[in-house]
């Protein structure tokens, strides 16, 4: 079905060569393609299925070696008359046993999902299995012990197949394919597999179901989708989705509240994902529609993840909605590093005035300013060097330079370089999960002065951390010392060559350098002490274990 | 009791070989331990961790895997490519089967105990059927491209996980094909290592596969999908071993840094049913690689290159706070490695492949308690006797007169005659040993050195009269009532001058102890009584002429032992007497020795059993009143051997642990600061 026009595809075989014929009914053209099988010369195509998008017909074929191959055929061929060659590529490996002769079939469910009928292992019974092609995972499977005929159809979220003497209908709805879902890592997720209740439909009585017209000759045809209303989603969510399509923001909000108050169903997270996608879809269509409160409410259900609603953060970034971004950073377990970095950019660049207006969750920031007074007192106290004066021995240029303006340095370290609201946003970034390798390239794009600001803030946090013995910050969810140190390292790794050229950052870099140097110094001294202790221990051992042989006097009482 | 001159010997340069595998058997509560020299030892955990059996090592037999099968059968496999079954009754190797796959790195017995899998150097996994008297090759699984270093069965017996280099395969046992191949990340701390070796795998009944590898990771895999579920980076060096408890609620891993980590399945929050694996406790009882771990219901057992076997009880599983809850470290074998000639003051040291004969020094000085006397003559190394062939020495003995040395390997028995001419020693081998004297589990000379007693592994005891340069077979005692008895490493061999005595492990043996484990016992030469040290720290004295327990033995049984004495945790390894001190019995374990004076009253629970300080300002009356029969000293430790040379002279052989550690390869150096 291309643009509501049916397409007929059939495959012929001649001397081991396969040809695909594509009959377009809108243009009444028949194109012939030679399927190049690649290395698997001997495999026989046992079953195939196709799906169509705007440009290509993607032809999935199940070969006798048990693998599924994908062939992309353009819808509008450049030269329809000529015999063209298309190469097929391996999509899924060994989904059914290689020696299964008959009873294998496949059908495409959506762009990421495939249903395969056949025995997964040589010895096992026939199975209906649903595969996620994007992540190459087996989504679910169901054993069919009475054998099948090798025919499988998918119609309006229902899978139809012959099972023994019955036509079995298995309702199956493909979820939005997300990595978290594929790995079974979705929060509160329960297996929404097709095992729920397989219906066994009697052939005689199934006439009313509107399926009698199908027979095996038509089995290879891609059938027009018929609208069969199956209430897979709870009606409440349907209703809500239709509300979203047309009603005002206020109304949606009220409806959403009602919906969220209802008891959560097992597939709650997918429903919520659908609602968010619907909201975003409407926002795309009419940019003035931005249901901020509803979205915030949905995020706070704790079931969303980035992969369930990929557009949400993009929209928030576009709108520079820092409050929503903070919430997303706190709630989503799987934010890509590029998005984290984009958030960081916005958090650093947004002006203080607009920040003041935003309502930001401040629980990660404690009031740093109240300790400043105390701080200054301590700062002025004399530090006693115990026989070791770094100024004498290790005094180089940087030290001297720093000592010239001791007052300034103290000033700089004791006051927070950013306003508390910005600090709260930055803390959300510090808390988010990341993979170093993917984050580094994006960090390079941050402007230098923002890097400096962020570094200053991190350095300030570090100084705060090192004030108390437990090396923690006050507050409810403060960033940990490790997070702070990791981010300092990351920022410097990514931007060192730029930062080193900025005059404002010079003092910061110097103090960091001095800090690292003193750390190395401490570590090496500690290692030296350890070695000398070990030597002492050895000496005392030698004293204990006298010579190898002695005669002693012992009196027993 | 008086003063003794003690020859304190520290020149016994014995280094136990490192532990390679441990295998725990839940049914019998026994632990099999194999060492790098091929020795296999069996410890009875219910009997105070006593090493009750031992199979001598062999140079070409590097054991890599050790398993118990159904019916208390013990199998091992090693780098010589052979699978060996041990005969735990006859204490020898029942048979060896070549697997024809090159060196064997791993072995696993199926959960039902009827099948055995080995993983070989050539990448093959071979399935053997265990028949009642042998094993039978059945088939190969799909060949992998590199060696199989670890194997684990799924508790249902349908699947097997195999750890190789860089990946883990999951096999279907029925078809023998690899269902999944799970690639392991080579990266370690973002540095790509050349290879990642899967040292151990464990297959849980819910389908989770736990792997430990050379990159320091403990990883959890889902075997149904072949995906990585969880990753714990626990060490910067290799994680070399893993063992899971039977309930699958906890497991233990050992690292090359000597640390043992305990993982437990705990609820995520209290009263929630969702559980996850959490690393709970690290233990650092080893200095070197922990090559093997085992998990008994109540304890974590680990062993490695530093030669210690460490048994760490799990406090939450121990109900009563007693010595079972104490950490145990077993370093030295419980069998005797040293024998001494009282007359000539000689010590014979037994090593894996040679014997050393030393003469003790002497002094003319005297002193008071605690003094070290100046030596007028130092100890001499007289003889170094090397064995031929790859087999380890099982046992050795020097006669009390010092003119005979006997030792045995698995296949040969050697007897030497020593001649002393002033300072020169000549050694002469007694040839033409009789055919029945092929292998001995224990050798003993009679007190006057005229008779030799050899306990063979068939359960019989041979008595041989020694003549000048020759010998004569006197008698062979066959095991009573059908061959089910064992003589040997428990030291159930006892000898007296006038009669021979011989008893068995059997519950209804002469002594009538239920499940008695009997210790080396020498009979008294002049008072033909006989003493047995029981594993539960009981002492019995049996008079051979009267054929009954002596009066003293009955008294001590009636009165009972001091509670502290019964709570000790190390088995007594040696008992000795001296002819000139008929009332005294010397016994020792690794940490103390005790002289029991039969003439003194027995201690009761109120008296102080062990008093390390000499009574100073007390009057003789008090001293006499508090004196009791057990004279204990803990000065010498770890004590490998102690004996009375004459009335007033003791010899004590110590082996300080630091000296052993000094001879091991250096451990992985851990930087404490600045990491």
PDB file of C-alpha atoms in Angstrom, chain A residues 330-479:
ATOM      1  CA  UNK A 330      16.294  14.374  37.484  1.00  0.00           C
ATOM      2  CA  UNK A 331      13.718  11.890  36.230  1.00  0.00           C
ATOM      3  CA  UNK A 332      15.021  10.354  33.027  1.00  0.00           C
ATOM      4  CA  UNK A 333      17.531   7.548  33.353  1.00  0.00           C
ATOM      5  CA  UNK A 334      18.681   7.547  29.733  1.00  0.00           C
ATOM      6  CA  UNK A 335      19.407  11.033  28.464  1.00  0.00           C
ATOM      7  CA  UNK A 336      21.924  11.083  25.612  1.00  0.00           C
ATOM      8  CA  UNK A 337      25.107  12.985  26.302  1.00  0.00           C
ATOM      9  CA  UNK A 338      24.450  15.445  23.494  1.00  0.00           C
ATOM     10  CA  UNK A 339      21.204  16.499  25.150  1.00  0.00           C
ATOM     11  CA  UNK A 340      22.845  16.720  28.573  1.00  0.00           C
ATOM     12  CA  UNK A 341      25.406  18.995  27.032  1.00  0.00           C
ATOM     13  CA  UNK A 342      22.769  21.116  25.311  1.00  0.00           C
ATOM     14  CA  UNK A 343      21.079  21.510  28.700  1.00  0.00           C
ATOM     15  CA  UNK A 344      24.377  22.543  30.209  1.00  0.00           C
ATOM     16  CA  UNK A 345      24.819  25.162  27.511  1.00  0.00           C
ATOM     17  CA  UNK A 346      21.412  26.645  28.221  1.00  0.00           C
ATOM     18  CA  UNK A 347      21.943  26.571  31.972  1.00  0.00           C
ATOM     19  CA  UNK A 348      25.195  28.444  31.598  1.00  0.00           C
ATOM     20  CA  UNK A 349      24.021  30.968  29.055  1.00  0.00           C
ATOM     21  CA  UNK A 350      20.589  31.870  30.391  1.00  0.00           C
ATOM     22  CA  UNK A 351      20.505  35.293  31.964  1.00  0.00           C
ATOM     23  CA  UNK A 352      20.126  35.785  35.682  1.00  0.00           C
ATOM     24  CA  UNK A 353      16.908  37.766  35.219  1.00  0.00           C
ATOM     25  CA  UNK A 354      15.113  35.005  33.410  1.00  0.00           C
ATOM     26  CA  UNK A 355      16.402  32.564  35.981  1.00  0.00           C
ATOM     27  CA  UNK A 356      14.891  34.571  38.785  1.00  0.00           C
ATOM     28  CA  UNK A 357      11.498  34.146  37.212  1.00  0.00           C
ATOM     29  CA  UNK A 358      11.752  30.414  36.812  1.00  0.00           C
ATOM     30  CA  UNK A 359      10.596  28.114  39.535  1.00  0.00           C
ATOM     31  CA  UNK A 360      13.462  25.818  40.170  1.00  0.00           C
ATOM     32  CA  UNK A 361      13.752  22.969  42.594  1.00  0.00           C
ATOM     33  CA  UNK A 362      16.427  24.149  44.996  1.00  0.00           C
ATOM     34  CA  UNK A 363      16.839  21.109  47.191  1.00  0.00           C
ATOM     35  CA  UNK A 364      20.300  20.280  45.862  1.00  0.00           C
ATOM     36  CA  UNK A 365      21.597  23.703  46.819  1.00  0.00           C
ATOM     37  CA  UNK A 366      21.994  24.638  50.420  1.00  0.00           C
ATOM     38  CA  UNK A 367      22.567  28.197  51.391  1.00  0.00           C
ATOM     39  CA  UNK A 368      26.260  28.528  50.801  1.00  0.00           C
ATOM     40  CA  UNK A 369      26.346  32.143  51.847  1.00  0.00           C
ATOM     41  CA  UNK A 370      25.657  31.678  55.551  1.00  0.00           C
ATOM     42  CA  UNK A 371      28.971  30.000  56.132  1.00  0.00           C
ATOM     43  CA  UNK A 372      30.879  32.727  54.381  1.00  0.00           C
ATOM     44  CA  UNK A 373      31.361  34.775  57.486  1.00  0.00           C
ATOM     45  CA  UNK A 374      32.763  31.890  59.433  1.00  0.00           C
ATOM     46  CA  UNK A 375      34.816  31.007  56.398  1.00  0.00           C
ATOM     47  CA  UNK A 376      36.578  34.314  56.313  1.00  0.00           C
ATOM     48  CA  UNK A 377      37.599  33.915  59.897  1.00  0.00           C
ATOM     49  CA  UNK A 378      39.185  30.617  59.170  1.00  0.00           C
ATOM     50  CA  UNK A 379      40.834  31.958  56.101  1.00  0.00           C
ATOM     51  CA  UNK A 380      42.681  34.494  58.117  1.00  0.00           C
ATOM     52  CA  UNK A 381      44.012  31.993  60.553  1.00  0.00           C
ATOM     53  CA  UNK A 382      47.642  31.207  60.236  1.00  0.00           C
ATOM     54  CA  UNK A 383      48.403  27.836  58.677  1.00  0.00           C
ATOM     55  CA  UNK A 384      51.205  26.148  60.481  1.00  0.00           C
ATOM     56  CA  UNK A 385      53.576  24.309  58.270  1.00  0.00           C
ATOM     57  CA  UNK A 386      55.083  21.471  60.161  1.00  0.00           C
ATOM     58  CA  UNK A 387      58.683  21.803  59.122  1.00  0.00           C
ATOM     59  CA  UNK A 388      57.713  21.987  55.492  1.00  0.00           C
ATOM     60  CA  UNK A 389      57.277  25.330  53.853  1.00  0.00           C
ATOM     61  CA  UNK A 390      56.104  25.108  50.265  1.00  0.00           C
ATOM     62  CA  UNK A 391      56.881  28.762  49.701  1.00  0.00           C
ATOM     63  CA  UNK A 392      60.548  28.206  50.296  1.00  0.00           C
ATOM     64  CA  UNK A 393      61.058  25.005  48.388  1.00  0.00           C
ATOM     65  CA  UNK A 394      58.343  24.872  45.821  1.00  0.00           C
ATOM     66  CA  UNK A 395      58.002  28.546  45.292  1.00  0.00           C
ATOM     67  CA  UNK A 396      57.774  29.179  41.611  1.00  0.00           C
ATOM     68  CA  UNK A 397      56.160  31.847  39.570  1.00  0.00           C
ATOM     69  CA  UNK A 398      52.637  30.792  39.988  1.00  0.00           C
ATOM     70  CA  UNK A 399      52.861  30.653  43.728  1.00  0.00           C
ATOM     71  CA  UNK A 400      54.292  34.068  43.942  1.00  0.00           C
ATOM     72  CA  UNK A 401      51.709  35.459  41.628  1.00  0.00           C
ATOM     73  CA  UNK A 402      48.978  34.002  43.716  1.00  0.00           C
ATOM     74  CA  UNK A 403      50.460  35.275  46.895  1.00  0.00           C
ATOM     75  CA  UNK A 404      50.521  38.767  45.546  1.00  0.00           C
ATOM     76  CA  UNK A 405      46.791  38.935  45.769  1.00  0.00           C
ATOM     77  CA  UNK A 406      45.899  36.692  48.618  1.00  0.00           C
ATOM     78  CA  UNK A 407      42.912  38.788  49.497  1.00  0.00           C
ATOM     79  CA  UNK A 408      41.399  38.378  46.054  1.00  0.00           C
ATOM     80  CA  UNK A 409      41.923  34.663  46.039  1.00  0.00           C
ATOM     81  CA  UNK A 410      40.161  34.318  49.330  1.00  0.00           C
ATOM     82  CA  UNK A 411      37.355  36.433  48.027  1.00  0.00           C
ATOM     83  CA  UNK A 412      37.038  34.297  44.976  1.00  0.00           C
ATOM     84  CA  UNK A 413      36.912  31.004  46.738  1.00  0.00           C
ATOM     85  CA  UNK A 414      34.432  31.922  49.412  1.00  0.00           C
ATOM     86  CA  UNK A 415      31.594  33.323  47.373  1.00  0.00           C
ATOM     87  CA  UNK A 416      29.622  31.222  44.990  1.00  0.00           C
ATOM     88  CA  UNK A 417      30.316  32.323  41.414  1.00  0.00           C
ATOM     89  CA  UNK A 418      26.735  31.650  40.311  1.00  0.00           C
ATOM     90  CA  UNK A 419      23.367  32.502  41.752  1.00  0.00           C
ATOM     91  CA  UNK A 420      21.673  29.703  43.729  1.00  0.00           C
ATOM     92  CA  UNK A 421      19.109  29.002  41.023  1.00  0.00           C
ATOM     93  CA  UNK A 422      21.781  28.448  38.431  1.00  0.00           C
ATOM     94  CA  UNK A 423      23.641  26.326  40.935  1.00  0.00           C
ATOM     95  CA  UNK A 424      20.597  24.114  41.320  1.00  0.00           C
ATOM     96  CA  UNK A 425      20.413  23.663  37.559  1.00  0.00           C
ATOM     97  CA  UNK A 426      24.112  22.859  37.317  1.00  0.00           C
ATOM     98  CA  UNK A 427      23.752  20.346  40.132  1.00  0.00           C
ATOM     99  CA  UNK A 428      21.112  18.557  38.094  1.00  0.00           C
ATOM    100  CA  UNK A 429      23.699  18.226  35.324  1.00  0.00           C
ATOM    101  CA  UNK A 430      26.282  16.931  37.787  1.00  0.00           C
ATOM    102  CA  UNK A 431      23.849  14.272  38.949  1.00  0.00           C
ATOM    103  CA  UNK A 432      22.980  13.004  35.484  1.00  0.00           C
ATOM    104  CA  UNK A 433      24.518   9.828  34.168  1.00  0.00           C
ATOM    105  CA  UNK A 434      26.922  10.001  31.258  1.00  0.00           C
ATOM    106  CA  UNK A 435      29.553   8.108  29.376  1.00  0.00           C
ATOM    107  CA  UNK A 436      32.815   9.985  29.135  1.00  0.00           C
ATOM    108  CA  UNK A 437      33.497   8.989  25.567  1.00  0.00           C
ATOM    109  CA  UNK A 438      30.237  10.400  24.254  1.00  0.00           C
ATOM    110  CA  UNK A 439      30.230  13.492  26.404  1.00  0.00           C
ATOM    111  CA  UNK A 440      33.690  14.830  25.561  1.00  0.00           C
ATOM    112  CA  UNK A 441      33.038  15.874  21.934  1.00  0.00           C
ATOM    113  CA  UNK A 442      29.944  17.826  22.956  1.00  0.00           C
ATOM    114  CA  UNK A 443      31.724  19.595  25.797  1.00  0.00           C
ATOM    115  CA  UNK A 444      34.108  21.096  23.244  1.00  0.00           C
ATOM    116  CA  UNK A 445      31.247  23.155  21.818  1.00  0.00           C
ATOM    117  CA  UNK A 446      30.634  25.157  24.984  1.00  0.00           C
ATOM    118  CA  UNK A 447      31.868  28.747  24.780  1.00  0.00           C
ATOM    119  CA  UNK A 448      35.031  29.436  26.712  1.00  0.00           C
ATOM    120  CA  UNK A 449      33.627  31.936  29.193  1.00  0.00           C
ATOM    121  CA  UNK A 450      30.880  29.518  30.114  1.00  0.00           C
ATOM    122  CA  UNK A 451      33.448  26.804  30.630  1.00  0.00           C
ATOM    123  CA  UNK A 452      35.313  29.145  32.923  1.00  0.00           C
ATOM    124  CA  UNK A 453      32.193  29.931  34.868  1.00  0.00           C
ATOM    125  CA  UNK A 454      31.329  26.281  35.255  1.00  0.00           C
ATOM    126  CA  UNK A 455      34.879  25.498  36.309  1.00  0.00           C
ATOM    127  CA  UNK A 456      34.767  28.253  38.878  1.00  0.00           C
ATOM    128  CA  UNK A 457      31.557  26.852  40.234  1.00  0.00           C
ATOM    129  CA  UNK A 458      32.986  23.339  40.383  1.00  0.00           C
ATOM    130  CA  UNK A 459      36.109  24.595  42.093  1.00  0.00           C
ATOM    131  CA  UNK A 460      33.958  26.425  44.576  1.00  0.00           C
ATOM    132  CA  UNK A 461      32.011  23.225  45.255  1.00  0.00           C
ATOM    133  CA  UNK A 462      35.254  21.368  45.744  1.00  0.00           C
ATOM    134  CA  UNK A 463      36.462  23.899  48.275  1.00  0.00           C
ATOM    135  CA  UNK A 464      33.151  23.610  50.064  1.00  0.00           C
ATOM    136  CA  UNK A 465      33.487  19.841  50.042  1.00  0.00           C
ATOM    137  CA  UNK A 466      36.935  19.850  51.513  1.00  0.00           C
ATOM    138  CA  UNK A 467      35.824  21.993  54.424  1.00  0.00           C
ATOM    139  CA  UNK A 468      34.385  19.161  56.437  1.00  0.00           C
ATOM    140  CA  UNK A 469      35.853  15.822  57.320  1.00  0.00           C
ATOM    141  CA  UNK A 470      33.283  13.697  55.486  1.00  0.00           C
ATOM    142  CA  UNK A 471      33.976  15.545  52.233  1.00  0.00           C
ATOM    143  CA  UNK A 472      30.317  16.141  51.540  1.00  0.00           C
ATOM    144  CA  UNK A 473      28.255  19.177  50.801  1.00  0.00           C
ATOM    145  CA  UNK A 474      25.338  20.223  52.944  1.00  0.00           C
ATOM    146  CA  UNK A 475      21.836  19.929  51.536  1.00  0.00           C
ATOM    147  CA  UNK A 476      19.370  17.274  50.517  1.00  0.00           C
ATOM    148  CA  UNK A 477      20.842  15.935  47.294  1.00  0.00           C
ATOM    149  CA  UNK A 478      24.208  17.581  46.960  1.00  0.00           C
ATOM    150  CA  UNK A 479      26.614  16.558  44.204  1.00  0.00           C
TER     151      UNK A 479
END
